[in-house]
Coordinates of C-alpha atoms in Angstrom, one line a residue:
M1 CA 201.9 9.6 89.2
T2 CA 205.3 8.7 90.5
D3 CA 205.4 5.7 92.7
T4 CA 206.5 7.0 96.1
R5 CA 208.2 3.8 97.2
Q6 CA 210.1 3.5 93.9
A7 CA 211.1 7.2 94.2
L8 CA 212.1 7.3 97.9
A9 CA 213.0 3.7 99.0
G10 CA 216.3 3.5 100.8
R11 CA 216.6 7.2 101.6
V12 CA 217.2 8.5 105.1
A13 CA 215.1 11.2 106.7
L14 CA 215.3 13.2 109.9
V15 CA 212.0 14.6 111.1
T16 CA 211.8 17.1 114.0
G17 CA 208.7 17.3 116.1
G18 CA 208.2 13.7 114.9
G19 CA 206.6 12.5 118.1
R20 CA 203.0 13.4 117.4
G21 CA 200.6 15.3 115.1
L22 CA 201.9 16.3 111.7
G23 CA 205.4 15.1 112.5
A24 CA 204.2 11.6 113.3
A25 CA 202.1 11.6 110.2
I26 CA 205.1 12.5 108.1
C27 CA 207.3 9.8 109.8
E28 CA 204.6 7.2 109.0
A29 CA 204.2 8.4 105.4
L30 CA 208.0 8.3 104.8
A31 CA 208.4 4.9 106.4
E32 CA 205.6 3.5 104.2
A33 CA 207.4 4.9 101.2
G34 CA 210.5 2.9 102.1
V35 CA 212.4 5.7 103.8
R36 CA 214.5 5.0 106.9
V37 CA 213.3 7.5 109.5
G38 CA 214.9 9.3 112.4
V39 CA 212.1 10.5 114.7
A40 CA 213.4 13.5 116.7
D41 CA 211.3 15.1 119.4
L42 CA 211.8 17.3 122.5
R43 CA 209.9 14.6 124.4
Q44 CA 211.9 11.3 124.3
E45 CA 208.8 9.2 125.2
L46 CA 206.9 10.5 122.2
A47 CA 209.8 9.8 119.8
D48 CA 210.1 6.4 121.3
E49 CA 206.4 5.7 120.8
V50 CA 206.4 6.6 117.1
A51 CA 209.7 4.9 116.2
G52 CA 208.7 1.8 118.2
S53 CA 205.4 1.6 116.3
L54 CA 207.2 1.9 113.0
A55 CA 209.7 -0.7 114.0
E56 CA 207.0 -3.1 115.0
R57 CA 205.6 -2.9 111.5
G58 CA 209.0 -3.7 110.0
F59 CA 210.1 -0.2 109.1
A60 CA 213.6 1.1 109.8
A61 CA 213.2 3.9 112.4
F62 CA 215.0 5.2 115.5
A63 CA 214.1 7.8 118.2
Q64 CA 216.3 10.7 119.2
Q65 CA 215.6 13.3 121.9
L66 CA 216.2 16.8 120.4
D67 CA 215.9 20.3 121.6
V68 CA 216.1 22.2 118.3
R69 CA 217.1 25.4 120.1
R70 CA 220.5 24.0 121.1
E71 CA 223.3 23.7 118.6
A72 CA 225.0 20.9 120.5
A73 CA 221.8 18.9 120.6
V74 CA 221.4 19.4 116.8
D75 CA 224.9 18.2 116.2
A76 CA 224.4 15.2 118.5
C77 CA 221.1 14.3 116.7
F78 CA 222.7 14.5 113.2
N79 CA 225.7 12.4 114.4
A80 CA 223.4 9.8 115.8
A81 CA 221.4 9.6 112.5
L82 CA 224.7 9.4 110.5
E83 CA 226.0 6.7 112.8
R84 CA 222.8 4.7 112.4
F85 CA 222.2 5.1 108.7
G86 CA 225.4 6.6 107.2
R87 CA 223.8 9.6 105.6
I88 CA 220.8 12.0 105.7
D89 CA 218.9 12.6 102.4
I90 CA 215.9 14.4 103.8
L91 CA 215.5 16.9 106.6
V92 CA 211.9 17.9 107.7
N93 CA 211.9 20.9 110.0
N94 CA 208.5 20.4 111.6
A95 CA 209.0 21.2 115.3
G96 CA 207.1 24.2 116.4
V97 CA 205.5 25.9 119.4
D98 CA 203.0 28.8 120.1
V99 CA 201.5 30.8 122.9
T100 CA 198.2 32.5 122.3
L101 CA 198.3 35.8 124.2
P102 CA 197.9 39.5 123.5
V103 CA 201.2 41.2 122.8
E104 CA 201.1 43.1 126.1
E105 CA 200.8 39.8 128.0
L106 CA 203.5 38.0 126.0
T107 CA 206.7 37.8 128.0
P108 CA 210.1 38.2 126.5
A109 CA 210.9 34.7 127.6
Q110 CA 207.9 33.3 125.7
W111 CA 208.9 35.3 122.7
D112 CA 212.4 33.9 122.9
T113 CA 211.2 30.3 123.2
I114 CA 208.9 30.6 120.2
L115 CA 211.5 32.3 118.0
A116 CA 214.2 29.9 119.1
T117 CA 212.1 26.8 118.4
N118 CA 210.4 27.9 115.2
L119 CA 213.2 29.9 113.5
R120 CA 216.5 29.3 115.2
G121 CA 215.9 25.6 115.3
P122 CA 215.3 25.2 111.5
F123 CA 218.3 27.4 110.8
L124 CA 220.6 25.2 113.0
L125 CA 219.2 22.1 111.4
A126 CA 219.4 23.4 107.8
R127 CA 222.9 24.7 108.4
R128 CA 224.0 21.2 109.6
A129 CA 222.1 19.6 106.7
A130 CA 223.8 21.9 104.2
M131 CA 227.2 20.9 105.5
H132 CA 226.3 17.3 104.8
M133 CA 224.3 17.6 101.6
K134 CA 226.4 20.1 99.6
P135 CA 229.5 17.9 99.2
R136 CA 227.2 15.0 98.1
R137 CA 225.4 17.3 95.7
G138 CA 222.0 16.0 96.8
G139 CA 219.4 16.2 99.5
H140 CA 216.1 17.8 100.3
I141 CA 215.2 20.2 103.2
V142 CA 211.5 20.6 103.9
N143 CA 210.4 23.5 106.2
I144 CA 206.9 23.2 107.6
C145 CA 205.4 26.7 107.6
S146 CA 201.8 27.8 108.1
T147 CA 199.2 30.1 106.7
A148 CA 200.6 32.2 109.6
S149 CA 203.6 32.9 107.4
R150 CA 201.3 34.7 104.8
R151 CA 198.8 36.6 106.9
S152 CA 198.1 37.5 110.5
W153 CA 195.5 37.3 113.2
P154 CA 195.4 38.6 116.8
N155 CA 197.2 37.2 119.8
A156 CA 199.9 35.4 117.9
A157 CA 202.7 38.0 117.4
A158 CA 205.6 35.7 118.1
Y159 CA 204.2 32.8 116.1
H160 CA 203.6 35.0 113.0
A161 CA 207.1 36.6 113.4
S162 CA 208.7 33.1 113.5
K163 CA 206.7 31.6 110.6
W164 CA 207.1 34.7 108.3
G165 CA 210.8 34.4 109.1
L166 CA 210.8 30.6 108.4
L167 CA 209.2 31.2 105.0
G168 CA 211.9 33.8 104.2
L169 CA 214.6 31.5 105.4
S170 CA 213.3 28.7 103.3
H171 CA 213.2 30.7 100.1
A172 CA 216.7 32.1 100.9
L173 CA 218.0 28.5 101.3
H174 CA 216.3 27.5 98.1
A175 CA 218.2 30.3 96.2
E176 CA 221.5 29.4 97.9
L177 CA 221.5 25.7 97.8
R178 CA 219.8 24.8 94.5
G179 CA 223.1 25.4 92.6
H180 CA 224.7 22.7 94.8
G181 CA 222.0 20.1 94.0
V182 CA 220.1 20.5 97.3
K183 CA 216.4 21.1 97.2
V184 CA 214.5 23.2 99.6
T185 CA 210.7 23.3 100.0
A186 CA 208.4 25.3 102.2
V187 CA 205.1 23.6 103.0
I188 CA 202.5 26.1 104.0
A189 CA 200.0 24.0 106.0
G190 CA 196.5 25.1 106.9
G191 CA 194.7 24.0 110.0
M192 CA 195.0 20.3 110.9
R193 CA 193.4 18.0 113.4
T194 CA 196.4 17.8 115.7
P195 CA 197.1 18.5 119.4
F196 CA 199.0 21.6 118.4
L197 CA 195.6 23.3 117.7
F198 CA 193.2 21.3 120.0
E199 CA 195.3 21.8 123.1
R200 CA 194.9 25.6 122.7
F201 CA 191.5 25.8 121.0
P202 CA 189.4 22.8 122.3
D203 CA 186.3 24.3 120.8
L204 CA 187.5 24.1 117.2
D205 CA 185.3 22.3 114.8
P206 CA 187.3 19.3 113.5
A207 CA 185.2 19.3 110.3
L208 CA 186.9 22.6 109.3
L209 CA 190.4 21.1 109.6
Q210 CA 192.3 18.6 107.6
P211 CA 193.9 15.4 108.7
P212 CA 197.7 15.7 109.1
A213 CA 198.1 12.8 106.7
A214 CA 196.9 15.1 103.9
V215 CA 199.9 17.5 104.6
A216 CA 202.2 14.5 104.9
A217 CA 201.1 13.4 101.4
A218 CA 202.0 16.9 100.1
V219 CA 205.4 16.5 101.6
L220 CA 205.9 13.2 99.8
Q221 CA 204.7 14.8 96.6
A222 CA 207.4 17.4 96.8
L223 CA 210.0 14.8 97.7
C224 CA 209.1 12.6 94.7
L225 CA 209.6 15.3 92.0
P226 CA 212.2 14.3 89.4
G227 CA 215.8 15.3 90.3
D228 CA 216.0 18.2 87.9
S229 CA 212.9 20.0 89.3
V230 CA 212.0 21.4 92.7
I231 CA 208.9 22.8 94.4
P232 CA 210.1 25.8 96.4
E233 CA 206.7 26.4 98.0
I234 CA 203.4 24.4 98.3
M235 CA 200.2 25.3 100.2
V236 CA 197.8 22.6 101.6
L237 CA 194.5 23.8 102.9
P238 CA 191.4 22.1 104.3
M239 CA 188.3 22.8 102.2
G240 CA 186.8 24.6 105.2
E241 CA 189.9 26.7 105.9
T242 CA 189.1 29.9 107.8
S243 CA 192.6 31.4 108.1
W244 CA 193.1 31.8 104.3
P245 CA 190.7 33.3 101.7

């Protein structure tokens, strides 16, 4: 097995939605592998908490408030990371939202927020990353998808639309950027023990879910593949997964 620290040490990563849940787990896993980490989150205090915890342990990390829906905010975040670390080698599009409602109760404003966060945001970030990575002929974009990008269940129309779109975007970027030396990986994650689920479904059985650290480990696995190979898509499920056969 490739030693992750040997493979990734010194690289720079920007992780959206890095302030808690899976995003925080990815930031920690990257930092422990020697990656310098930009923790970006809509809530500045959450980004500060994760970046501060990493810095206290001697890791290179900084916090950045980011609304992924806004192009100007994306540009400002990238510029801050470049000013701090000089380059960005890894982009992890992790930020996501959902509203659990029947379609007739879902408002157009809620639809727009979910699509803007889960699909427009990754597009804006990947677009900016491509501008930076293509001339350098190197870099890796990781898009956190979901089993919601492969099948559907009730009361999640906007979430499914956004995640199916994100999976399509990820594969399109893979096809477009691989000739320029830029890797793109879609990580299809099954249910995790994170606030994203428990805040909406407090009665979920944690035993049926996986720890976010397991998905973070899969992200590192994709990042550590030798330079002449790429994993375009990887699925990580808990053994008790109920949203996938």
